[in-house]
Coordinates of C-alpha atoms in Angstrom, one line a residue:
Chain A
X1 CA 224.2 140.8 96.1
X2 CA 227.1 142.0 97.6
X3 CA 229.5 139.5 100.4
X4 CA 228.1 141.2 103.3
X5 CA 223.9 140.8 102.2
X6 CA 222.6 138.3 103.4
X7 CA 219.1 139.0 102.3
X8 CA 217.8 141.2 99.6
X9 CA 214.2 141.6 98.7
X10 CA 213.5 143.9 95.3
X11 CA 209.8 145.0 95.2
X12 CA 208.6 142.0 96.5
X13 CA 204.8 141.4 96.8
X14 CA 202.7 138.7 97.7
X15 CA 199.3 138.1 97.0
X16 CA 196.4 136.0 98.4
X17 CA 193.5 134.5 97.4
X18 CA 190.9 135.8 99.5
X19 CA 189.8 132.8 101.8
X20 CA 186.0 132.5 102.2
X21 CA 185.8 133.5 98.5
X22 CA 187.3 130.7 96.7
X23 CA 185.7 127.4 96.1
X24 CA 186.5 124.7 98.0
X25 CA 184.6 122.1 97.3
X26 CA 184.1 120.3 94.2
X27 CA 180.1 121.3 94.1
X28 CA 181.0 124.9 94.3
X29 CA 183.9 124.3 92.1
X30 CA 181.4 123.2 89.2
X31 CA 178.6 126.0 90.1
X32 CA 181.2 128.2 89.6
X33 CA 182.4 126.9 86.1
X34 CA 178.3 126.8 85.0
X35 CA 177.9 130.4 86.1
X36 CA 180.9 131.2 83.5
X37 CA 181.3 135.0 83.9
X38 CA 181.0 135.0 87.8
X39 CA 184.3 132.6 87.7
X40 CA 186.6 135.7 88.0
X41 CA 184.6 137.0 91.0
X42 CA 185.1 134.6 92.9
X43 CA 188.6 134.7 93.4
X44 CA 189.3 138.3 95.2
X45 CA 193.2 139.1 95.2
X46 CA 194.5 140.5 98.5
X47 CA 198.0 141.9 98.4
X48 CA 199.7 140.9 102.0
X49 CA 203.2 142.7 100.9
X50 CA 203.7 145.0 98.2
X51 CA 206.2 146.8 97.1
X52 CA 209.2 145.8 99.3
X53 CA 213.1 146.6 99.1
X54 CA 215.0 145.4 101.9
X55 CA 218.7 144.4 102.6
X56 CA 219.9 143.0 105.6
X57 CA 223.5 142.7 106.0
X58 CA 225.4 139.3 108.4
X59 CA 225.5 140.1 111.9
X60 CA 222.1 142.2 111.7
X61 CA 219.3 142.2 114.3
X62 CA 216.5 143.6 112.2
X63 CA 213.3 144.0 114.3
X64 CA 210.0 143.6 112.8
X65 CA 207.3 145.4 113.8
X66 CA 203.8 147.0 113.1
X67 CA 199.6 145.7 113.9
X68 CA 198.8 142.6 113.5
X69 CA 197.7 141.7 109.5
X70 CA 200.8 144.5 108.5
X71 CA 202.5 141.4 107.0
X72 CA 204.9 140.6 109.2
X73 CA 204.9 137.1 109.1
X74 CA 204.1 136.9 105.4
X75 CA 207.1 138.8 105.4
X76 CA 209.3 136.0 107.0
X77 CA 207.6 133.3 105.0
X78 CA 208.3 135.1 101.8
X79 CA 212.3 135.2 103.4
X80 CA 212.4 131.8 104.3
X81 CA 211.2 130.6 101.1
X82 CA 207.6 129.2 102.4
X83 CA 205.7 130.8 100.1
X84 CA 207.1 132.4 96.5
X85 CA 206.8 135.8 95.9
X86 CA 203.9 137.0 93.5
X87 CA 206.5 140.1 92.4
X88 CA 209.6 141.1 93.0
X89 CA 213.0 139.1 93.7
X90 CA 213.8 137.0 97.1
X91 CA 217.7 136.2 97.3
X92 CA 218.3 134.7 100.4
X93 CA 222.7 133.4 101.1
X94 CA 222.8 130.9 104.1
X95 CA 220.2 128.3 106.0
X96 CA 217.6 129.6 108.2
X97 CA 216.2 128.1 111.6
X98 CA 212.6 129.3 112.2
X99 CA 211.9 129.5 115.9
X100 CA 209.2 126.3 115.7
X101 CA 206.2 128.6 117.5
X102 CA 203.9 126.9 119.7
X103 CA 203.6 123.3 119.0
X104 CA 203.9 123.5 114.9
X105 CA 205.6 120.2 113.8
X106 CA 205.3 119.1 117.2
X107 CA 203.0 115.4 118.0
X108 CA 201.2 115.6 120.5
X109 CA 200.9 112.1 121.5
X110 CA 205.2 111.9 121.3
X111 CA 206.8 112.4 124.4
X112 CA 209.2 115.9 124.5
X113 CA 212.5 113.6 123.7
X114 CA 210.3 112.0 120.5
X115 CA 209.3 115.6 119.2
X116 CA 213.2 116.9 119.7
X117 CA 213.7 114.7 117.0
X118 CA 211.1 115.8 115.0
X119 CA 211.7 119.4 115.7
X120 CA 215.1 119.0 114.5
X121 CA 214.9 117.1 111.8
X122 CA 212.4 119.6 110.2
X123 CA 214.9 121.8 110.4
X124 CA 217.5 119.8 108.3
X125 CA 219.6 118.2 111.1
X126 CA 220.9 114.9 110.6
X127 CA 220.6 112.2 113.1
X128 CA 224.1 112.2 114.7
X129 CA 223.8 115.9 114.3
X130 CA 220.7 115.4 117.2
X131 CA 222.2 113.3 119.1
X132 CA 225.0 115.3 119.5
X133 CA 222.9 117.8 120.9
X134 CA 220.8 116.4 122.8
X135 CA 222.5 116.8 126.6
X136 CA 222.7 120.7 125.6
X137 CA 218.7 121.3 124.2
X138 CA 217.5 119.1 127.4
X139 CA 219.6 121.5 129.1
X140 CA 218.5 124.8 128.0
X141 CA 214.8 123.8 128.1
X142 CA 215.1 122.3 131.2
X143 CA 212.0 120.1 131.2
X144 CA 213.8 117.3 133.4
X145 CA 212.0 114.5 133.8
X146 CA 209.2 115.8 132.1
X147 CA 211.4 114.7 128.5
X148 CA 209.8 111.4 128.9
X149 CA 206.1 112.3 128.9
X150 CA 203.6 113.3 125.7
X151 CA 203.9 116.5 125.2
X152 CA 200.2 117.0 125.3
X153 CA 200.7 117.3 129.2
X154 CA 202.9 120.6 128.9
X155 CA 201.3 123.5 129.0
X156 CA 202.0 126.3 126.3
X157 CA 205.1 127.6 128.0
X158 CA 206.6 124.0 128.3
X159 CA 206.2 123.8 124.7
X160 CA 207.5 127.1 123.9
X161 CA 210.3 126.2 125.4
X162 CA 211.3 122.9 123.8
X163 CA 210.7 124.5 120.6
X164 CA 213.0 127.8 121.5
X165 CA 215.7 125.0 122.7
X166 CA 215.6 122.4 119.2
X167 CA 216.0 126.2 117.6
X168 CA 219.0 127.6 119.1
X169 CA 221.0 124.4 118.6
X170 CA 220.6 124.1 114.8
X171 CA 223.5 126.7 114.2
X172 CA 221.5 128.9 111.4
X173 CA 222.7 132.1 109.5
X174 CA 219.5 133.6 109.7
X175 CA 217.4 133.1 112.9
X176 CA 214.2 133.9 112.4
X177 CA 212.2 134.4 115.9
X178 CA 208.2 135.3 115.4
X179 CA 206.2 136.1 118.6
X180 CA 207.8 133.1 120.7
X181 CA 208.8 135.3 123.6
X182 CA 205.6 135.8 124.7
X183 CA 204.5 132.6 126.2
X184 CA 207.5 132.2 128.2
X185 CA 208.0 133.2 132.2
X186 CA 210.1 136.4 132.5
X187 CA 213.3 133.9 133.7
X188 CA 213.3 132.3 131.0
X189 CA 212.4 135.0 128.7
X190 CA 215.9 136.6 129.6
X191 CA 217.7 133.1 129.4
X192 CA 216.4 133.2 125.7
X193 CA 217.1 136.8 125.0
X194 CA 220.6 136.5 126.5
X195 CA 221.2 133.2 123.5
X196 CA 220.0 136.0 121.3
X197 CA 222.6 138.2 122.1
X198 CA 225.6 135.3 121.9
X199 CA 223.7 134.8 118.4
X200 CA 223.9 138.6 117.5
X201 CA 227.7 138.5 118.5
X202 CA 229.1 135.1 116.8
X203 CA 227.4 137.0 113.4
X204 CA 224.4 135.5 113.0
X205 CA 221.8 137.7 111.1
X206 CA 218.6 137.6 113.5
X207 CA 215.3 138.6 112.1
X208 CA 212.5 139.3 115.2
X209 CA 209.2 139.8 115.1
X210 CA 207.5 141.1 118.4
X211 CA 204.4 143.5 119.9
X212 CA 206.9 144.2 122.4
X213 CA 208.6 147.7 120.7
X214 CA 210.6 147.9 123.6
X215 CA 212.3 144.0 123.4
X216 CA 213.0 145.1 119.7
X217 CA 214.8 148.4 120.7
X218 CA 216.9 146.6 122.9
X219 CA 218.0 143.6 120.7
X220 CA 218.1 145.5 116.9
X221 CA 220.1 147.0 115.1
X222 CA 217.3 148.6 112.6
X223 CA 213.5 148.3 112.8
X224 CA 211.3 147.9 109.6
X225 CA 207.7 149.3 110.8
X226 CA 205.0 147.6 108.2
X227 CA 201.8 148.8 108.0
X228 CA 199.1 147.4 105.4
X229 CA 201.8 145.1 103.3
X230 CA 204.1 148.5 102.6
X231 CA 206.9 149.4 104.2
X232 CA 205.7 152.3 106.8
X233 CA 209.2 153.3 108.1
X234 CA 212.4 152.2 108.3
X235 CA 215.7 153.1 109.9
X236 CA 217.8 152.6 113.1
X237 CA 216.4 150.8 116.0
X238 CA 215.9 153.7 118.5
X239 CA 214.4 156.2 116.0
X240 CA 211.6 154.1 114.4
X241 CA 210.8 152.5 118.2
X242 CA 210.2 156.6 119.0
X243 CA 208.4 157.2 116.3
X244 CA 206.3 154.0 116.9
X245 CA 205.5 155.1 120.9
X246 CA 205.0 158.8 119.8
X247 CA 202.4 157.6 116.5
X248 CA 200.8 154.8 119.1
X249 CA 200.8 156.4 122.5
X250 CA 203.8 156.1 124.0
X251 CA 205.2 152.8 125.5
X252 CA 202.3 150.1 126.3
X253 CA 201.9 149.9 129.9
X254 CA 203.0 145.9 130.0
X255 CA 206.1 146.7 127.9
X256 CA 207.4 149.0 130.9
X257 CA 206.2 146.6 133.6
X258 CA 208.1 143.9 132.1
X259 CA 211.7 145.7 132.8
Chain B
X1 CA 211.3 120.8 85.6
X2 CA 213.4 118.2 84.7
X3 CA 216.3 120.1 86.9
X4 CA 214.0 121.2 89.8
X5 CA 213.2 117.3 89.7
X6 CA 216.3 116.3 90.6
X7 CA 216.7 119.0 92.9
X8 CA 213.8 118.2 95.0
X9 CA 214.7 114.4 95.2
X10 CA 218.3 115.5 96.5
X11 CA 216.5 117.8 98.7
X12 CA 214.5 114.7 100.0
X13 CA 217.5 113.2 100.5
X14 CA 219.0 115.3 102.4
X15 CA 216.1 114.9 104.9
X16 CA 216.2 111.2 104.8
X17 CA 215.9 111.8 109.4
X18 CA 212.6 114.1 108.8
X19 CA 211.4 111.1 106.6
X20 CA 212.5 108.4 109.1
X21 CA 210.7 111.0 112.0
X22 CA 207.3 111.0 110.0
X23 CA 207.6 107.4 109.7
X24 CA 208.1 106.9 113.3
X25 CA 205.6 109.4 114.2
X26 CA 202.6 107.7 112.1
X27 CA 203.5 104.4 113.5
X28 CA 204.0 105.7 117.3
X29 CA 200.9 107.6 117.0
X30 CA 198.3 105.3 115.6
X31 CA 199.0 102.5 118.1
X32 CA 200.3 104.4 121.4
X33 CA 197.1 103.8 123.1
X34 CA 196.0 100.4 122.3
X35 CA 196.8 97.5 124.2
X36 CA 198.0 95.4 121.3
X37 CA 200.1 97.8 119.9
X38 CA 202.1 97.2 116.6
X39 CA 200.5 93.7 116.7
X40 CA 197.4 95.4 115.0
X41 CA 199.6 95.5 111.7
X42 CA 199.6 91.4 111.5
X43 CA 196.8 91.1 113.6
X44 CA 193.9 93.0 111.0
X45 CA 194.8 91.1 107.9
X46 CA 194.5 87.6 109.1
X47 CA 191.3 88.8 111.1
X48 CA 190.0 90.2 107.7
X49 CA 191.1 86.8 106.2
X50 CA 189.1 85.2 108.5
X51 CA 185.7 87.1 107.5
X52 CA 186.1 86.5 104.0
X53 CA 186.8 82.6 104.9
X54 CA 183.8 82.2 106.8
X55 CA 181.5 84.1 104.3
X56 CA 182.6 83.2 100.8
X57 CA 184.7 79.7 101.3
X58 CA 181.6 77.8 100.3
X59 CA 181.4 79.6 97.4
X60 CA 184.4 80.2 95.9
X61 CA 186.0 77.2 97.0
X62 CA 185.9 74.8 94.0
X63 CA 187.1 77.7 91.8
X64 CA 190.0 78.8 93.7
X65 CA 192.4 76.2 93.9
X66 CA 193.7 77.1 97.3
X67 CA 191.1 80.1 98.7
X68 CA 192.7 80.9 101.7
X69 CA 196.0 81.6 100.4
X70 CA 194.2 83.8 97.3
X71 CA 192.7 85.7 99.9
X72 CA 195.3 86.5 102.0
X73 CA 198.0 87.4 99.1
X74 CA 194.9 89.4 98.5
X75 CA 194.5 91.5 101.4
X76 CA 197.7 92.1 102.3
X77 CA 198.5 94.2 98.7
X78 CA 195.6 95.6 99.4
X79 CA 196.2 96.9 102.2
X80 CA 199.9 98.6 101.5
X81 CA 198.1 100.2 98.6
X82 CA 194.7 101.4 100.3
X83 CA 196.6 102.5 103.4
X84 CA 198.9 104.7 101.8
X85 CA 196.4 106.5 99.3
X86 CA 193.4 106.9 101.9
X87 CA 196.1 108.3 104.9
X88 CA 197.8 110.3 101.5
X89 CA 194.8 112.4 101.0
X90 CA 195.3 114.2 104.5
X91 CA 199.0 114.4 104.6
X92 CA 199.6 117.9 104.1
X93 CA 196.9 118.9 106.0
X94 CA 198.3 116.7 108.7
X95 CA 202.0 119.0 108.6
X96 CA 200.3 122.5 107.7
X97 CA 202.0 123.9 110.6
X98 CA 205.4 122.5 109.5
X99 CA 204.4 123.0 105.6
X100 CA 204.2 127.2 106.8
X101 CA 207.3 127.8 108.9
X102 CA 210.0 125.9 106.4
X103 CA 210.9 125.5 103.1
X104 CA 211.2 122.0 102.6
X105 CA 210.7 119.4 99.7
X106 CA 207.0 119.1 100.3
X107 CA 206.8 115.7 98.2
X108 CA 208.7 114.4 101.8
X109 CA 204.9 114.0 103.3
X110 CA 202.9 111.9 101.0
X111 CA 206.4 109.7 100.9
X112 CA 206.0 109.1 104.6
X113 CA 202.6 107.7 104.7
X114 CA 203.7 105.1 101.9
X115 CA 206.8 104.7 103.7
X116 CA 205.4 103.8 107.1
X117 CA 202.6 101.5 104.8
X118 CA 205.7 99.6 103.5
X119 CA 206.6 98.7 107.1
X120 CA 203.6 97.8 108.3
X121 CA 203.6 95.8 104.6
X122 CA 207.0 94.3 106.0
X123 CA 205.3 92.8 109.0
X124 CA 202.4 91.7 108.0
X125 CA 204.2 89.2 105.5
X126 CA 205.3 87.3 108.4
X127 CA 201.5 85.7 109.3
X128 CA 201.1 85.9 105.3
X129 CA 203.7 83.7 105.1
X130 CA 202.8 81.4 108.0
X131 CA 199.3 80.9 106.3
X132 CA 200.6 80.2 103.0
X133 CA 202.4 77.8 104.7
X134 CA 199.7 75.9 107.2
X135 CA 197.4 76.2 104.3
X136 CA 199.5 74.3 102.0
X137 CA 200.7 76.5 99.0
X138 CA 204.3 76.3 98.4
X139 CA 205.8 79.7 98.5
X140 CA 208.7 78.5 96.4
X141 CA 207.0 77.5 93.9
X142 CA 206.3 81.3 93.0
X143 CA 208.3 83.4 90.3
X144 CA 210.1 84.5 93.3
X145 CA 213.3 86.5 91.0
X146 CA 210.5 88.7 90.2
X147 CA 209.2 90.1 93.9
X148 CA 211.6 92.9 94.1
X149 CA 210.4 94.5 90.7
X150 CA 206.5 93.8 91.9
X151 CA 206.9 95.4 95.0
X152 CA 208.9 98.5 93.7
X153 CA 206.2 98.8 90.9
X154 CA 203.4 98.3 93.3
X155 CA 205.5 101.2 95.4
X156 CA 205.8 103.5 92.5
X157 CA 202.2 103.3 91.3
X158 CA 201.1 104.0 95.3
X159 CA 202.9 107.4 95.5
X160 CA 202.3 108.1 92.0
X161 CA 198.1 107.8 93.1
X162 CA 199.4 109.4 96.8
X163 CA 200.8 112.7 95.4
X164 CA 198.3 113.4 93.0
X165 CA 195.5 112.8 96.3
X166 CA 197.2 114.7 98.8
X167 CA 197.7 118.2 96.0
X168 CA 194.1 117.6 94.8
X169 CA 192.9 117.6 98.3
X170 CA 194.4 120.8 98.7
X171 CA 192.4 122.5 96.8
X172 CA 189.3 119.9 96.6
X173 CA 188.5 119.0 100.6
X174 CA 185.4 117.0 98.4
X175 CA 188.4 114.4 97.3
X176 CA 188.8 112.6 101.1
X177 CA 185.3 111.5 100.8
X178 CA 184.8 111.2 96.8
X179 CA 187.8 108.8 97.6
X180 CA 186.3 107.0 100.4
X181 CA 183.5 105.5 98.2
X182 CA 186.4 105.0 95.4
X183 CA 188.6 102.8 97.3
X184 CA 185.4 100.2 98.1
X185 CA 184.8 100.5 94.6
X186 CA 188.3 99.3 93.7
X187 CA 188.6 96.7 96.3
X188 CA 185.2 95.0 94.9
X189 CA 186.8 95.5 91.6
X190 CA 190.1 94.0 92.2
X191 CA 189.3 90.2 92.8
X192 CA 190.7 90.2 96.2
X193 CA 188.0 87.5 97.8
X194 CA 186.9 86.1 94.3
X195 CA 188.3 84.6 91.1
X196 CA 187.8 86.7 88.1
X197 CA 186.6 83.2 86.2
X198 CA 183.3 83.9 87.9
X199 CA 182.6 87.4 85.9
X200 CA 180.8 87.6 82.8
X201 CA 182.7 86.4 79.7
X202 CA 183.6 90.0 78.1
X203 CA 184.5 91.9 81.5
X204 CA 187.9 91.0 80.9
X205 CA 189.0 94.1 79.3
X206 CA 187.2 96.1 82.6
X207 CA 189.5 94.2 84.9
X208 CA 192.4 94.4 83.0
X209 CA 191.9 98.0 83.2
X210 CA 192.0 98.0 86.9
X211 CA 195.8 98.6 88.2
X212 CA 195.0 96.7 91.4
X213 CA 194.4 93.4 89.8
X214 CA 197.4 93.3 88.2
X215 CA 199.2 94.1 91.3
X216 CA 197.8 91.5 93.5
X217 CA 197.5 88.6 90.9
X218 CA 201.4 89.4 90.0
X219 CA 202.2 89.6 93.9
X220 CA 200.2 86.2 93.8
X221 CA 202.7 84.9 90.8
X222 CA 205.8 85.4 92.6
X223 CA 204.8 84.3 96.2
X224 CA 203.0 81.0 95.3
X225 CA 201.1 80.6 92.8
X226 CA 202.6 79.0 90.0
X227 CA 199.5 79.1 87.3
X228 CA 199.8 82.4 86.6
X229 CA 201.5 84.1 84.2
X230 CA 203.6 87.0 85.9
X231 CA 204.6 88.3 82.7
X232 CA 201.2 89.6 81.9
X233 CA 200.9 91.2 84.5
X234 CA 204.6 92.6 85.1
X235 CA 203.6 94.6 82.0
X236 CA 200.2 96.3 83.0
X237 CA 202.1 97.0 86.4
X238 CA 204.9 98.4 84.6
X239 CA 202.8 100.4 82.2
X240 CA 200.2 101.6 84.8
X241 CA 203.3 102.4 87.5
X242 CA 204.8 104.5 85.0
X243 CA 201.7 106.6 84.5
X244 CA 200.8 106.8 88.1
X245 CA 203.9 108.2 88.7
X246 CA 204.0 110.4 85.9
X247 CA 200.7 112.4 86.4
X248 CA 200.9 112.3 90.3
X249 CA 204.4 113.8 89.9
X250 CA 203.4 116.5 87.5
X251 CA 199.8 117.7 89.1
X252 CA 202.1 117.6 92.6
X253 CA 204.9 119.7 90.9
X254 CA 202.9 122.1 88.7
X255 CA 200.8 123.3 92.3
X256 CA 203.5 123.0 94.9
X257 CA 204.2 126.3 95.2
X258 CA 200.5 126.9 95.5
X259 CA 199.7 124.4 98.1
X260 CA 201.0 126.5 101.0
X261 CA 198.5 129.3 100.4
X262 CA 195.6 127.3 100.7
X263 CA 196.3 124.9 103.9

């Protein structure tokens, strides 16, 4: 990996074990075992990504698109080093702050100030590292007085919120920012897209996944288009958003009402 | 492994403030809504105490030299040890939706629930301690030197038996309630409320295969009573610690990478 990668994927693929097909409990564990030849059957392989080459240099937005169950966020699990890669090679050079999605990690019986701790101590902060913080996440998130109560009295966007604050203080090299924007009111929406940008420009690489083609045009350097685990297209931001309207039906009628 | 051993205890480490955040979470959360609060922790031992006082005093009284202090020593090991492993079973379950957005030393979860038992451990040696008093044992009479070592062997056996609950669960949901049934088992077995001297002549090699008797009968040795012999019993501890730890660390290990696929 050359100074300026950041990430590089070579043929990565991941597998899963087909859900309702496995045993789970012990009783089905031991039919299974009796039944001897039917073991293997059991166990159905499903590849999520195959087949994957991908470098993504500091400083680059790289926009993640395609339906959903393309991969995409098995994609930025395999990245962030959630789950291992059944082939291939994952090198990843710096720390990476997940964008905590709706609620994950988050009590709800904590009030917001409790979970900020939380929240940021999953992602590696140290204590004096939070409280340092502190005045500027209650700031962004602007919650108010509502820092003091359980966060199961906020309502999605509330929480979207918090969690888009805890994020953008944790000073990453990668950002990683999976379908958060979509729970949040337009203002805010632009706040958070704006602390984007300021990411984009300081040289933070910024991986984004969103339905929104249009968001990721704006904000991305290049767009990787998944479809069915493979990689479908790839290429500069503009191009590969054109080529998703024309394949798709143009721009979604909510993507141009949101400008 | 050895290597990626170290590693993953540095990497724990290095989120010493998620650990302390899990504590505090557990704690906050399981008493946020009761009246009493954090009292519960002292409060459910000497109420416990109290049921086995009033039900088996009468019997066990001329045995036991001084019943309500064997009792209590009794419970409150128990409880550290039963607390840790039955919460243990859940605890990646409890943080799937942490355990899929970050990397992190996974080992950090099953740590916490023995963790925030060791606190609630802490406290509840304050009324222990008051009852060994009022009740007349004298708690320096014990092999105090060798408490430390007991309690970090007691520790080490716990998350030993934690970790190898929590991966099996994984992948075994059956294990929560298979365990259930276990732990009542174990807490008959493990002469909390009666004197072994009452079993059969000939069960002593069951019992002395029982971890948990060793552990409470040496935390009895060093905190009052001075008939035992803690000796015997720091070397089951030691040997059945080291085991514990050994598997639990090695079926945890051998699946982490695994576990995330199946939460």
């Amino acid at each position: 990996m050359s100074e300026k990668e950041v990430i590089k994927l070579d043929n990565v693929g991941v597998r899963y074990i087909l859900q309702k097909e496995r045993p789970r409990t012990l009783q089905e564990y031991f039919i299974s075992l009796f039944k001897g030849g039917n073991h293997r059957k059991t166990t159905e392989e499903f590849w999520a990504l195959r087949g994957i080459n991908l470098t993504v240099r500091r400083g680059e937005a790289l926009g993640i698109i395609g339906h959903n169950g393309a991969g995409k966020s098995t994609l930025l699990k395999v990245i962030s080093g959630v789950i291992p890669p059944a082939e291939g090679k994952v090198e990843v050079r710096g720390n990476i702050s997940p964008i905590i999605d709706i609620g994950a990690g988050f009590a709800p019986d904590l009030t917001g100030l409790e979970n900020i701790y939380l929240g940021a101590s999953v992602l590696g902060m140290s204590r004096r590292e939070i409280q340092k913080r502190i005045p500027k996440i209650l700031e962004f998130s602007e919650l108010g007085e509502f820092i003091n109560a359980p966060i199961r009295s906020y309502s999605t966007g509330m929480v979207a919120r918090l969690g888009f604050s805890i994020a953008v203080e944790v000073d990453p090299d990668i950002l990683i920012i999976d379908e958060v924007l979509a729970v949040g009111d337009q203002q805010f929406k632009r706040k958070c897209l704006k602390r984007i940008s300021e990411f984009k420009e300081r040289g933070v690489t910024i991986l984004f996944v969103s339905h929104n083609i249009t968001d990721v045009a704006r904000l991305c350097d290049n767009i990787l288009w998944l479809r069915q685990g493979r990689i479908h297209r790839y290429g500069e931001a503009r191009e590969v958003a054109q080529e998703f309207f024309r394949q798709t039906g143009g721009p979604s009628r909510s993507g141009q009402r949101e400008r | 492994m050895l290597t990626e051993t170290t590693k993953e205890i540095k990497d724990i480490l290095g989120y010493r403030e998620l650990l302390r955040n899990l504590v505090v979470r557990d704690i906050k959360v399981r008493y946020k809504r009761s009246i009493l609060g954090f009292l519960w922790v002292m409060l459910n031992p000497l109420l416990m105490m109290v049921v086995f006082y009033l039900v088996f005093s009468s019997l066990f009284q001329r045995t036991v030299h001084n019943y309500i202090a064997y009792v209590i020593t009794g419970i409150t090991v128990w409880h550290l040890y039963a607390q840790s492993t039955s919460r243990a079973t859940r605890a990646f379950f409890e943080s799937a939706n942490i355990l899929k957005k970050k990397a992190l030393p996974r080992s950090i979860f099953p740590l916490s629930m023995v963790v925030s038992a060791v606190v609630n451990f802490l406290f509840s040696l304050v009324p222990m301690y008051i009852i060994l008093i009022v009740s007349g044992a004298s708690p320096l009479k014990g092999a105090l030197q060798y408490l430390p070592i007991c309690i970090l062997l007691i520790l080490t056996f716990t998350y030993g038996v934690s970790l190898l609950l929590s991966t099996v669960t994984v992948f075994f949901h059956d294990t929560i309630y298979i365990y259930e049934v276990l732990l009542l088992a174990l807490m008959y077995l493990s002469a909390i409320f009666y004197p072994v001297q009452i079993l059969p002549e000939g069960s002593m090699v069951v019992v002395n295969l029982n971890p948990l008797y060793h552990y409470i009968n040496l935390f009895r040795a060093c905190v009052y009573d001075s008939t035992l012999n803690p000796e015997v019993h720091l070397f089951y501890s030691s040997v059945y610690a080291f085991a514990s730890i050994l598997v639990g660390w090695t079926v945890y290990f051998t699946n982490r990478q695994r576990i995330v696929f199946y939460l």
